[in-house]
mmCIF file of C-alpha atoms and ligand atoms in Angstrom:
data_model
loop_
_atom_site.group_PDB
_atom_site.id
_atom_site.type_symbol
_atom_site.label_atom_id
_atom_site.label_comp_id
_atom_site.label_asym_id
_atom_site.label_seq_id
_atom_site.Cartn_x
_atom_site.Cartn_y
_atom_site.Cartn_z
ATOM 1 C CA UNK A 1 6.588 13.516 -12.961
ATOM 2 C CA UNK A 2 5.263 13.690 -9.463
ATOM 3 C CA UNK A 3 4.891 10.954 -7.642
ATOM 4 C CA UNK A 4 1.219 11.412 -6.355
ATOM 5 C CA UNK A 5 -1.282 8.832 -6.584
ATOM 6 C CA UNK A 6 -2.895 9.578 -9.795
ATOM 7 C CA UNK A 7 -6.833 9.124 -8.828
ATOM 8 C CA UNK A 8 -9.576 9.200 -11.879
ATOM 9 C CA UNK A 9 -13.146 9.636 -10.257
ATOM 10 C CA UNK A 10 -15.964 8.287 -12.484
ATOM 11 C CA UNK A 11 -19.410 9.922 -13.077
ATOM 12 C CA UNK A 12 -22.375 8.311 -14.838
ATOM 13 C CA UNK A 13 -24.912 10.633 -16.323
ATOM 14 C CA UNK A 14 -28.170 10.361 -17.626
ATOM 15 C CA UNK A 15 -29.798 13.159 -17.950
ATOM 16 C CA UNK A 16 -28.020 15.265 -15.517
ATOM 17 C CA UNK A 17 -28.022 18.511 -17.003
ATOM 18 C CA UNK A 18 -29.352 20.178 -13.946
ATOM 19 C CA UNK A 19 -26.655 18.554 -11.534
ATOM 20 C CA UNK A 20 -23.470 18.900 -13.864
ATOM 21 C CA UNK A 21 -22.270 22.286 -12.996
ATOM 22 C CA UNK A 22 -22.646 21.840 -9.454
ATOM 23 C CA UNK A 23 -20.769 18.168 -9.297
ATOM 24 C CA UNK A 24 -17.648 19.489 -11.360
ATOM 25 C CA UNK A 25 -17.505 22.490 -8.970
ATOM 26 C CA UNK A 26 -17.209 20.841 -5.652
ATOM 27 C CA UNK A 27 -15.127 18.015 -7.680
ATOM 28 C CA UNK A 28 -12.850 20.429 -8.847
ATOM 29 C CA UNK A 29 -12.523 22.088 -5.475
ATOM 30 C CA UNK A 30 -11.630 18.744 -4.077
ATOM 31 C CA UNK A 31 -9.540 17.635 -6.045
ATOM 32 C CA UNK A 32 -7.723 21.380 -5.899
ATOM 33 C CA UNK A 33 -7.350 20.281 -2.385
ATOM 34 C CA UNK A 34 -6.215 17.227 -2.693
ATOM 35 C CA UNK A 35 -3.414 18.263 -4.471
ATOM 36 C CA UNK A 36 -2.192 21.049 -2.629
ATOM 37 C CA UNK A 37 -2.038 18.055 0.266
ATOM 38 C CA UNK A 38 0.031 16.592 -2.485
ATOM 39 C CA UNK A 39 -2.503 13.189 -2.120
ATOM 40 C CA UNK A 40 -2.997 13.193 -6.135
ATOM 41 C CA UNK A 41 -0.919 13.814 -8.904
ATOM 42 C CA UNK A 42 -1.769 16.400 -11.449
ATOM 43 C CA UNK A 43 -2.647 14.158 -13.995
ATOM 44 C CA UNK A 44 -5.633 13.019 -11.775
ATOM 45 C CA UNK A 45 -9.443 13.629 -14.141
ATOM 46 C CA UNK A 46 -13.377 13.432 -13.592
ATOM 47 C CA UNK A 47 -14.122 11.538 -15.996
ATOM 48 C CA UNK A 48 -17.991 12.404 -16.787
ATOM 49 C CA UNK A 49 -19.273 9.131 -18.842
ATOM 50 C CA UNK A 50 -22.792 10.210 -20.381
ATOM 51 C CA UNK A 51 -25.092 7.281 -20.772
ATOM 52 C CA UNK A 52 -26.788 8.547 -23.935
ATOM 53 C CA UNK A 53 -28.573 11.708 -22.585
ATOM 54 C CA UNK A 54 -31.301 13.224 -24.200
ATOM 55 C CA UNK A 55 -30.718 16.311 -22.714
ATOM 56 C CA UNK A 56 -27.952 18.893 -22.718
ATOM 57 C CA UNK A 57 -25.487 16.421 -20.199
ATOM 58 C CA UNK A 58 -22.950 15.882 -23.325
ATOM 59 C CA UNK A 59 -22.416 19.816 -24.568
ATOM 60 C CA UNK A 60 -22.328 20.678 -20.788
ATOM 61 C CA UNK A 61 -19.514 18.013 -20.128
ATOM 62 C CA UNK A 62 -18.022 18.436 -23.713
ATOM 63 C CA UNK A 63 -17.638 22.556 -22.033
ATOM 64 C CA UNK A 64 -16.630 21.577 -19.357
ATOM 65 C CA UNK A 65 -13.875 19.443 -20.791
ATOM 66 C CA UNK A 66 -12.723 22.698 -22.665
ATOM 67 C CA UNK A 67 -12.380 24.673 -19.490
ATOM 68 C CA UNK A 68 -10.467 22.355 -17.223
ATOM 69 C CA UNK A 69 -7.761 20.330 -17.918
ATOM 70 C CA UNK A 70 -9.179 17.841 -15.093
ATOM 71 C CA UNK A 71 -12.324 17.024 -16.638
ATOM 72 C CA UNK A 72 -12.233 14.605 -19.442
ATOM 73 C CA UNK A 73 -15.606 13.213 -20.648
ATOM 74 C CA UNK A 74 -16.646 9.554 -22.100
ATOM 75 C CA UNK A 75 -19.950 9.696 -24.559
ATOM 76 C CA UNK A 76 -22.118 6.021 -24.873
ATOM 77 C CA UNK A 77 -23.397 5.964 -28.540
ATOM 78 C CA UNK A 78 -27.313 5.207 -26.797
ATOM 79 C CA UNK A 79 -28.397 4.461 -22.790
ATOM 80 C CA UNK A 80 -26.681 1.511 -21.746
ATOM 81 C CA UNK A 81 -28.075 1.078 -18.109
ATOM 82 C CA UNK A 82 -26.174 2.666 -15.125
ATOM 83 C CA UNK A 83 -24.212 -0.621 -14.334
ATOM 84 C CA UNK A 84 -23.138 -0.694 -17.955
ATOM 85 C CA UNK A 85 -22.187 3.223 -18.215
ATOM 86 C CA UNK A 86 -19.815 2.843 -15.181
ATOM 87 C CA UNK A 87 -18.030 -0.085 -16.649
ATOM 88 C CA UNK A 88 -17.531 1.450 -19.279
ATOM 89 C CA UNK A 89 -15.851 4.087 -17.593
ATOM 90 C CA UNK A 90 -13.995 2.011 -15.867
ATOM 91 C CA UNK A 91 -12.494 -0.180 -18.329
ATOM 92 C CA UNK A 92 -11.807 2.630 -20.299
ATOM 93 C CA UNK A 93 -10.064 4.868 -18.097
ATOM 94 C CA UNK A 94 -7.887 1.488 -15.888
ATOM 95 C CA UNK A 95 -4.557 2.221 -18.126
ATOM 96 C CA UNK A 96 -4.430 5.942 -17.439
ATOM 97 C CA UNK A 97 -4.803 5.802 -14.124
ATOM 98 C CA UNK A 98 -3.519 4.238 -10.469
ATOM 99 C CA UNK A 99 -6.944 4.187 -8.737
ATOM 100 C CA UNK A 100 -10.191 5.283 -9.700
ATOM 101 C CA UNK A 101 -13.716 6.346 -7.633
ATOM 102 C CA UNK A 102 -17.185 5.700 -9.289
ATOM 103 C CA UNK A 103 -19.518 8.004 -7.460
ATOM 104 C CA UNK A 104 -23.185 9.012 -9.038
ATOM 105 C CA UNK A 105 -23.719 12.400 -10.650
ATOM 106 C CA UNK A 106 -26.017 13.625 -7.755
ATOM 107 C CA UNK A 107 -23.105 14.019 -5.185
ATOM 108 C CA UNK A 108 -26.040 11.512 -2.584
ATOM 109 C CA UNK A 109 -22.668 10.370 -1.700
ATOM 110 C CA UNK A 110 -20.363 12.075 0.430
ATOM 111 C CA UNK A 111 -17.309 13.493 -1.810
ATOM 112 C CA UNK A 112 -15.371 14.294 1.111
ATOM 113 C CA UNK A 113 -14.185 10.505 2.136
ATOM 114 C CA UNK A 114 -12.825 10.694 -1.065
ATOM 115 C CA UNK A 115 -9.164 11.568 0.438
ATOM 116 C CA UNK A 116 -9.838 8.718 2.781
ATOM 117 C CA UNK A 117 -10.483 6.306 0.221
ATOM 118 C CA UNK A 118 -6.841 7.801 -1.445
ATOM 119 C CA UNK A 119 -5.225 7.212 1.799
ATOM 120 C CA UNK A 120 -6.160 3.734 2.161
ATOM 121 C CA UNK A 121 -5.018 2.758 -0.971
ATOM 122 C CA UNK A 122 -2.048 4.789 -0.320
ATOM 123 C CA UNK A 123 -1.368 2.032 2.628
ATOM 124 C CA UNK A 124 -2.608 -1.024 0.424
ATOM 125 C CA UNK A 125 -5.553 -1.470 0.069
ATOM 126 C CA UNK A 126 -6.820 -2.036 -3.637
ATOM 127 C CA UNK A 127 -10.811 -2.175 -2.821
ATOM 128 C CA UNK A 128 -12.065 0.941 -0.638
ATOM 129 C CA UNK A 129 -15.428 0.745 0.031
ATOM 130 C CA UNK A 130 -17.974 3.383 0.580
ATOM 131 C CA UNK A 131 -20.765 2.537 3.370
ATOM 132 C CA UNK A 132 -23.974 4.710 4.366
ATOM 133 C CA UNK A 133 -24.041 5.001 7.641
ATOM 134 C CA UNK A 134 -27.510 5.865 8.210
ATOM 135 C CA UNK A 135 -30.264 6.889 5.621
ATOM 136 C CA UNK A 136 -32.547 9.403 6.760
ATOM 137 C CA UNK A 137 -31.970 11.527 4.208
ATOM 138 C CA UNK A 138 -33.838 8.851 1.610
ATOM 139 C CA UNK A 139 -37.851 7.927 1.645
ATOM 140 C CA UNK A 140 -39.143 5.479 3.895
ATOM 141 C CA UNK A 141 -39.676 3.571 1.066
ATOM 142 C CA UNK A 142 -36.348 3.598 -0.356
ATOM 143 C CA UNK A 143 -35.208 2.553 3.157
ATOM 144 C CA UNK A 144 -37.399 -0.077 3.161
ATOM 145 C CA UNK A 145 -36.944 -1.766 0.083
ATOM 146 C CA UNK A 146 -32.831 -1.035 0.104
ATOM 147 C CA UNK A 147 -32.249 -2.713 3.186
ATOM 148 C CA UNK A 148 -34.674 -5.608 2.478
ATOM 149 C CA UNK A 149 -32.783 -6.260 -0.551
ATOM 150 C CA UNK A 150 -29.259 -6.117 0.697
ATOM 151 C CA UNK A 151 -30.977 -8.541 3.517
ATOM 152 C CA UNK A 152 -32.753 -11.049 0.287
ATOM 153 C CA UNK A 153 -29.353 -11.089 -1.253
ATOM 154 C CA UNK A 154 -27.501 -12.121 2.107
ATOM 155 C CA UNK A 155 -30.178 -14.847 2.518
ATOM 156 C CA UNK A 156 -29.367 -16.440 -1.076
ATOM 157 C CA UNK A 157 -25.617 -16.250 -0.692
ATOM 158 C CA UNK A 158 -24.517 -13.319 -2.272
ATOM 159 C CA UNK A 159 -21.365 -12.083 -0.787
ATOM 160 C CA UNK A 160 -22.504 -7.933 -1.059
ATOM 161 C CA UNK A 161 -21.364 -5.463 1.540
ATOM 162 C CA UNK A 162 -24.241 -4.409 3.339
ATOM 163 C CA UNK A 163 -25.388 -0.608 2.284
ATOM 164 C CA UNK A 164 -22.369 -0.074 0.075
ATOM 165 C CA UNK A 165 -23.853 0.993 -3.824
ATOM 166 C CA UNK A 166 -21.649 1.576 -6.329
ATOM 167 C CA UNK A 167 -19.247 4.399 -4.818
ATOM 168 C CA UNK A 168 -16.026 2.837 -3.984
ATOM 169 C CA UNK A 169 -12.403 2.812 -5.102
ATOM 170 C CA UNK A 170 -10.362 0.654 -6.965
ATOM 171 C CA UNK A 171 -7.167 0.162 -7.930
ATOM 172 C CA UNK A 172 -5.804 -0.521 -10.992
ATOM 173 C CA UNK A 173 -5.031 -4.412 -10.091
ATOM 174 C CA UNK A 174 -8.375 -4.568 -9.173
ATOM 175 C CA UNK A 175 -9.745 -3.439 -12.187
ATOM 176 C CA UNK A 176 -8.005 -5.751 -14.548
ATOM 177 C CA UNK A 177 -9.235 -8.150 -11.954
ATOM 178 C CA UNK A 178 -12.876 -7.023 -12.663
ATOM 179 C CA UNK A 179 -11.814 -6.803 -16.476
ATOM 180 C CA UNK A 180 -11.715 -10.778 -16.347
ATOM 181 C CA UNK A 181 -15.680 -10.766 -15.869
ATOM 182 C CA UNK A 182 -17.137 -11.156 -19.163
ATOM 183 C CA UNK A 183 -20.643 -11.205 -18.054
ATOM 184 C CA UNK A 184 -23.421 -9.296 -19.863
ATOM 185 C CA UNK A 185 -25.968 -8.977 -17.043
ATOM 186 C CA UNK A 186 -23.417 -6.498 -15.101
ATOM 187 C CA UNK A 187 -24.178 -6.347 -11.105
ATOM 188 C CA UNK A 188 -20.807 -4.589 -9.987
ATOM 189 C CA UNK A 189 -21.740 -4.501 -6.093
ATOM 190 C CA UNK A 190 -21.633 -8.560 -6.135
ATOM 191 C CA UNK A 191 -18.428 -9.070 -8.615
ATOM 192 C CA UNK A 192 -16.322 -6.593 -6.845
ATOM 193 C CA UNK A 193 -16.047 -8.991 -3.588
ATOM 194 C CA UNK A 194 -15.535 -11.663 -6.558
ATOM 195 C CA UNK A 195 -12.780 -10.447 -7.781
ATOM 196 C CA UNK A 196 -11.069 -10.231 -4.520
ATOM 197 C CA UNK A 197 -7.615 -8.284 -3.155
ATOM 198 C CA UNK A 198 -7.986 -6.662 0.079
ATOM 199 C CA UNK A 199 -10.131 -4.307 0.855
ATOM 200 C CA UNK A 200 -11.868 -1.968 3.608
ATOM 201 C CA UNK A 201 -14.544 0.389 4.040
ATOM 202 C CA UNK A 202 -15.206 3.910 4.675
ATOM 203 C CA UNK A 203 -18.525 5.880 6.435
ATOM 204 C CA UNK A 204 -20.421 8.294 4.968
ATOM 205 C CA UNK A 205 -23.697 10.037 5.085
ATOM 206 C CA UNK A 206 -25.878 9.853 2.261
ATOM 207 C CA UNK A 207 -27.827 13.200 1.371
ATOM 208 C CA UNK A 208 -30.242 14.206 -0.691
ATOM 209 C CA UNK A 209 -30.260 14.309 -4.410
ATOM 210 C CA UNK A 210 -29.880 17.968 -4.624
ATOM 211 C CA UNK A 211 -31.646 18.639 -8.074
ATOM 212 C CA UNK A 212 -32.819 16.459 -10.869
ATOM 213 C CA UNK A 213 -35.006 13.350 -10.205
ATOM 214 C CA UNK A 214 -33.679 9.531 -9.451
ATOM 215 C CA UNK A 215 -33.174 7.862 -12.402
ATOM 216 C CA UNK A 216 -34.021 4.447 -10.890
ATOM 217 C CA UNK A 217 -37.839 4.421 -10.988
ATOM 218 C CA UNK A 218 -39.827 2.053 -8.873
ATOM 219 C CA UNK A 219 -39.778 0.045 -12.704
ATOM 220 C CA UNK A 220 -36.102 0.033 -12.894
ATOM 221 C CA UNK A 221 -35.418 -0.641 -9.293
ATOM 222 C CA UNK A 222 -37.024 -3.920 -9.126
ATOM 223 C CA UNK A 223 -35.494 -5.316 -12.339
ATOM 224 C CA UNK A 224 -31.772 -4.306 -10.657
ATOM 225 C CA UNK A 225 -32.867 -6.304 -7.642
ATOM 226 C CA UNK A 226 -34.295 -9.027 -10.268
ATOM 227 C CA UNK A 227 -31.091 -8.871 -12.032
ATOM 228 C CA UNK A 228 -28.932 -9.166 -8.662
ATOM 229 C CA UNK A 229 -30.464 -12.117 -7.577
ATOM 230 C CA UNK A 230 -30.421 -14.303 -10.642
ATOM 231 C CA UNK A 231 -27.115 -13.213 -11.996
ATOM 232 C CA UNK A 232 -25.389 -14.558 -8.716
ATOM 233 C CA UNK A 233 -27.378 -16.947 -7.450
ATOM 234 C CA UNK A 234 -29.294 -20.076 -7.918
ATOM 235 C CA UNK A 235 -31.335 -20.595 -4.858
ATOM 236 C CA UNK A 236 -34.388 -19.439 -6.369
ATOM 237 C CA UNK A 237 -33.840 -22.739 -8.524
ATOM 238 C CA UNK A 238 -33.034 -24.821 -4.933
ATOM 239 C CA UNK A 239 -36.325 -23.479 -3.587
ATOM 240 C CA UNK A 240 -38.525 -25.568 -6.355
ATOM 241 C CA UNK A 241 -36.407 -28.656 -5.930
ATOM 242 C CA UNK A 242 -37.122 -28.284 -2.030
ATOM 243 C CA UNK A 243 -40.346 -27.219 -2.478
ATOM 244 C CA UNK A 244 -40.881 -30.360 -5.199
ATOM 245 C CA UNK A 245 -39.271 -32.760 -2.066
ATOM 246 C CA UNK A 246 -42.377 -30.920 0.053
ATOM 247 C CA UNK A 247 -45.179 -31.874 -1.971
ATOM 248 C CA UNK A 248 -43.635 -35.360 -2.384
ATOM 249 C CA UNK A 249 -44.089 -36.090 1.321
ATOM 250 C CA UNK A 250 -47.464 -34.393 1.366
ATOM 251 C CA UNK A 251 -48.459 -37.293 -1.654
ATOM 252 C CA UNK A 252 -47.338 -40.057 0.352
ATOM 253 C CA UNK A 253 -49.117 -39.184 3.477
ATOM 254 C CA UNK A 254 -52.074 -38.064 1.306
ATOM 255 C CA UNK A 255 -51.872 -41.342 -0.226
ATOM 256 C CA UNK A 256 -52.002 -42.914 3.516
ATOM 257 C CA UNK A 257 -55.311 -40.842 3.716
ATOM 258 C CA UNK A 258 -56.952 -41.612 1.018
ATOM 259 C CA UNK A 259 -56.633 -44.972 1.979
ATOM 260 C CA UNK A 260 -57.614 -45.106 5.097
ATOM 261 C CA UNK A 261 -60.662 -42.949 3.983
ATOM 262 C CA UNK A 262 -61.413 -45.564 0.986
ATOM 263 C CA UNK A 263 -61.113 -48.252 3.115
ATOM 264 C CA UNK A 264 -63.176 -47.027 6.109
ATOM 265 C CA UNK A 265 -65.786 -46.226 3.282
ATOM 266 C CA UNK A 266 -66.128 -42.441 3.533
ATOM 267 C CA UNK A 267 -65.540 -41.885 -0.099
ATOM 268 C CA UNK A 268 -66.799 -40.980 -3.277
ATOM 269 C CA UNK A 269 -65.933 -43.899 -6.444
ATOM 270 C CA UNK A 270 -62.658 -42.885 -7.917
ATOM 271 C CA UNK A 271 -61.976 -40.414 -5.103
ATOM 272 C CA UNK A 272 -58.648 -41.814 -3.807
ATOM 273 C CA UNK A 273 -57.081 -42.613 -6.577
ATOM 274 C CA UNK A 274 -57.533 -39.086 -7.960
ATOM 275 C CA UNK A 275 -56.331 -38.069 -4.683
ATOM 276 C CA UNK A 276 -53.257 -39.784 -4.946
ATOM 277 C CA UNK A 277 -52.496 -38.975 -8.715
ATOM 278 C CA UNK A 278 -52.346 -35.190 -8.113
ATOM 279 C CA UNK A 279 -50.470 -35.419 -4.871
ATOM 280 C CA UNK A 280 -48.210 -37.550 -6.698
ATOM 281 C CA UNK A 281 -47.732 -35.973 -10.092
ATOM 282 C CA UNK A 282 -47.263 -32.542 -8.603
ATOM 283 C CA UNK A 283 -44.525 -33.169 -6.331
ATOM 284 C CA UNK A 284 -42.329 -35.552 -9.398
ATOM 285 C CA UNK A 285 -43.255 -32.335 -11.466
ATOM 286 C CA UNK A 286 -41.546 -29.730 -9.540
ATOM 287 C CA UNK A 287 -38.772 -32.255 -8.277
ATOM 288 C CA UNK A 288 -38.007 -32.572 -12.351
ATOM 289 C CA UNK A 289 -38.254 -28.719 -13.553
ATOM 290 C CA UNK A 290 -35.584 -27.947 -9.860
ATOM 291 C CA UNK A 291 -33.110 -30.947 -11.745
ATOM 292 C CA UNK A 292 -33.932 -29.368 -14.765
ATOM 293 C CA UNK A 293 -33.267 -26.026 -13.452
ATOM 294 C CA UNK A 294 -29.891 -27.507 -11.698
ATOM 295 C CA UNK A 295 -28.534 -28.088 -15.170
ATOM 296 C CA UNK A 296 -29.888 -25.118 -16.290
ATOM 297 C CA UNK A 297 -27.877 -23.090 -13.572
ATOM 298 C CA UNK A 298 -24.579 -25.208 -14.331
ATOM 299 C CA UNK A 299 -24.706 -23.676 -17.919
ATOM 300 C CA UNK A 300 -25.203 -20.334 -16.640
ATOM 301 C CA UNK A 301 -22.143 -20.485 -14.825
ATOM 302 C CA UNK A 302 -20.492 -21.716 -17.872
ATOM 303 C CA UNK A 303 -21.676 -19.362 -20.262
ATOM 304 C CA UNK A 304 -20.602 -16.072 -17.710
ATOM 305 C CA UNK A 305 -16.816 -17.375 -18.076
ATOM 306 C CA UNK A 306 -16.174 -15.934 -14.786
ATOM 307 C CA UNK A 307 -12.324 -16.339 -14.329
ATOM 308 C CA UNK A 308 -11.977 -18.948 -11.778
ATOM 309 C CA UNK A 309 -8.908 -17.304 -9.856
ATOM 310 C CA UNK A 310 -7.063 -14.692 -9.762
ATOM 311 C CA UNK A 311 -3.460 -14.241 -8.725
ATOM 312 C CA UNK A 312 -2.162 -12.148 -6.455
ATOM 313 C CA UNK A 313 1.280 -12.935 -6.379
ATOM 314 C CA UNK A 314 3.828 -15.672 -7.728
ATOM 315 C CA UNK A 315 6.874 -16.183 -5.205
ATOM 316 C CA UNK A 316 9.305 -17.648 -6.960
ATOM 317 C CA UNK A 317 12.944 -17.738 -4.572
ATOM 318 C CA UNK A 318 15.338 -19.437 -6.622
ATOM 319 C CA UNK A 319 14.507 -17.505 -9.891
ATOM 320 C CA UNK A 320 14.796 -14.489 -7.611
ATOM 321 C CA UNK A 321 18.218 -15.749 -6.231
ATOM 322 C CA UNK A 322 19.809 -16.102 -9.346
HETATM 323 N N1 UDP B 401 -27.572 6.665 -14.487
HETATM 324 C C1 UDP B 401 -26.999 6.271 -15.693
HETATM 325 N N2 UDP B 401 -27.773 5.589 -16.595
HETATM 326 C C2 UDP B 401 -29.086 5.263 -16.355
HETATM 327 C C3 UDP B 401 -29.644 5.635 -15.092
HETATM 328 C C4 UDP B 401 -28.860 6.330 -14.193
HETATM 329 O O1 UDP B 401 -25.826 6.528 -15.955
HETATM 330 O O2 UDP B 401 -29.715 4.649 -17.210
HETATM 331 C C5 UDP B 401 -26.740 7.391 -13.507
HETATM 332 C C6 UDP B 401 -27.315 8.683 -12.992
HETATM 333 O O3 UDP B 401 -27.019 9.746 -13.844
HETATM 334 C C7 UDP B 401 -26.640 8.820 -11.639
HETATM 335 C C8 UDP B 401 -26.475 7.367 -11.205
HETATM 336 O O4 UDP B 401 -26.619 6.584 -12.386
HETATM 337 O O5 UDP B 401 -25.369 9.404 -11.734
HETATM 338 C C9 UDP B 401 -27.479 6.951 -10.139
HETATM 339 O O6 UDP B 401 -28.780 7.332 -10.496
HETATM 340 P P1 UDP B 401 -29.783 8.025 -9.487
HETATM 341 O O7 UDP B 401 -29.068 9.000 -8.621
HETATM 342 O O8 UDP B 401 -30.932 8.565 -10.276
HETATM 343 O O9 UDP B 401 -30.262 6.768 -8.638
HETATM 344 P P2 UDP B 401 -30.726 6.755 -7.094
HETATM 345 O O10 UDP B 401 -29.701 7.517 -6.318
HETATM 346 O O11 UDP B 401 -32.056 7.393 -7.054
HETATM 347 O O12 UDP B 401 -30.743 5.301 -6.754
HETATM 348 MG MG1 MG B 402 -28.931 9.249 -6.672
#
């Protein structure tokens, strides 16, 4: 048995067929590298998880499986969502393995951190983070919106790291860590930093998807960012409740208005008083649907389960002593 870190690197697919034989190459290659540098063991796997394909991604991983020992290959019984796919992965490979990498199928992200990433957790670390550095390589658009989410998020409390996806390392403390989450709406970017440990980042360059099309349509994107924001945070909710407070000032100085207006004569029969009802009823309304929606947010923290700590360690000196 050696002694090297023994790394499994997971791969979502959906509908990959064009990327597949590329990815496994330079995988392979790398991970031929790494452990001539003696950084992973030999037991170390790419662990291709298809996310019910339609195309030929399963017979070209089940192939590929068959030609190197390195390659192993997970198949989802229909398209569970790219969040979901990689979870699966995750949980499935956590007892074989010391560490494991989930990087996309397109190779946007830079591959060759990946030693890095070994290294840190080599010295400790059991989160290792991978960070764009820049993103030229992606539409304006893409920019756009990416950055204006990570920037939404910060704004409503998330704890994300800014411009880190879903390519990062974790070890296998962490992932029984993450195992804890029993959440169905899976955003793994924001329970990551939940599930705590130390951790650190590494720089890359993102490039271009080099064949194949995104799978994250315009369609797709949105309801991730959707899904981000309500699944961790209930400021949206806070926002009616302040907004409710708003339009309860507004009534009472509208009521001072009205008034003044009725009294001074400028006004129609039943003028004010409709005035004042609307004003009025508007701003209880929203105050009640943002306590509503406090409640409302109380249960969905119940219903997640989220564990509500994890240990680290238990220092126990006399038992130790003796
Ligand atoms: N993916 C998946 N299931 C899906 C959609 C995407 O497993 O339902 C995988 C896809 O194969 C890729 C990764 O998720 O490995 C990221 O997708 P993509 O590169 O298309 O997203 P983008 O980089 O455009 O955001
Ligand atoms: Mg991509």
């Amino acid at each position: 048995m050696d002694k090297n870190v023994k790394l499994y690197v997971v791969v979502p697919c959906y509908n990959e067929e064009e990327v597949l034989h590329e990815t496994s190459k330079q995988m392979l290659e790398l991970f031929a590298q790494m452990q001539s540098e003696e950084l992973i063991s030999s037991a170390s796997r790419i662990v291709f998880v298809d996310d019910g394909s339609k195309d030929k991604t399963w017979s070209i991983i089940n192939s590929l499986t068959k030609e190197h020992t390195e390659i192993a290959g997970i198949k989802l019984a229909r398209n569970a969502g790219h969040q979901n796919a990689l979870f699966a992965g995750l949980m499935t490979v956590k007892e074989d393995c010391d560490c494991a990498i989930s990087i996309d199928a397109d190779l946007q992200d830079d591959i060759h951190v990946i030693p890095d990433m070994v290294k840190h957790y080599i010295e400790g670390y059991d989160v290792v983070y991978g960070v764009r550095n820049k993103r030229d390589t992606d539409t304006f658009f893409k920019r756009t919106t990416a950055v204006g989410f990570y920037k939404l998020m910060q704004l409503m409390g998330v704890n994300i790291v800014f411009n880190h996806a879903d390519y990062r390392l974790m070890s296998k403390k962490a992932l029984d860590g993450l195992s804890q989450f029993h959440e169905r709406n899976m955003f793994l970017r924001g329970m990551v930093p939940l599930v705590g440990y130390r951790s650190t980042s590494v720089y890359y360059d993102r490039n271009e998807r080099f064949a194949g099309e995104s799978k994250y349509p315009l369609k797709k994107m949105l309801s991730f960012a959707f899904d981000g924001i309500t699944s961790f945070s209930i400021s949206p909710i806070r926002m009616i409740s302040a907004f409710g407070a708003i339009v309860c000032v507004i009534a009472v100085i509208m009521a001072v208005y009205a008034l003044v207006q009725k009294i001074i004569g400028h006004t129609n029969a039943g003028w004010a008083s409709l005035m004042m009802s609307i004003w009025f009823i508007g701003g209880v309304q929203l105050l009640s649907v943002g306590l509503i929606g406090e409640y409302i947010g109380k249960l969905y923290k119940e219903v997640k389960r989220r564990p509500r700590y994890i240990i680290e360690a238990y220092v126990n000196e006399r038992e130790a002593d003796e």
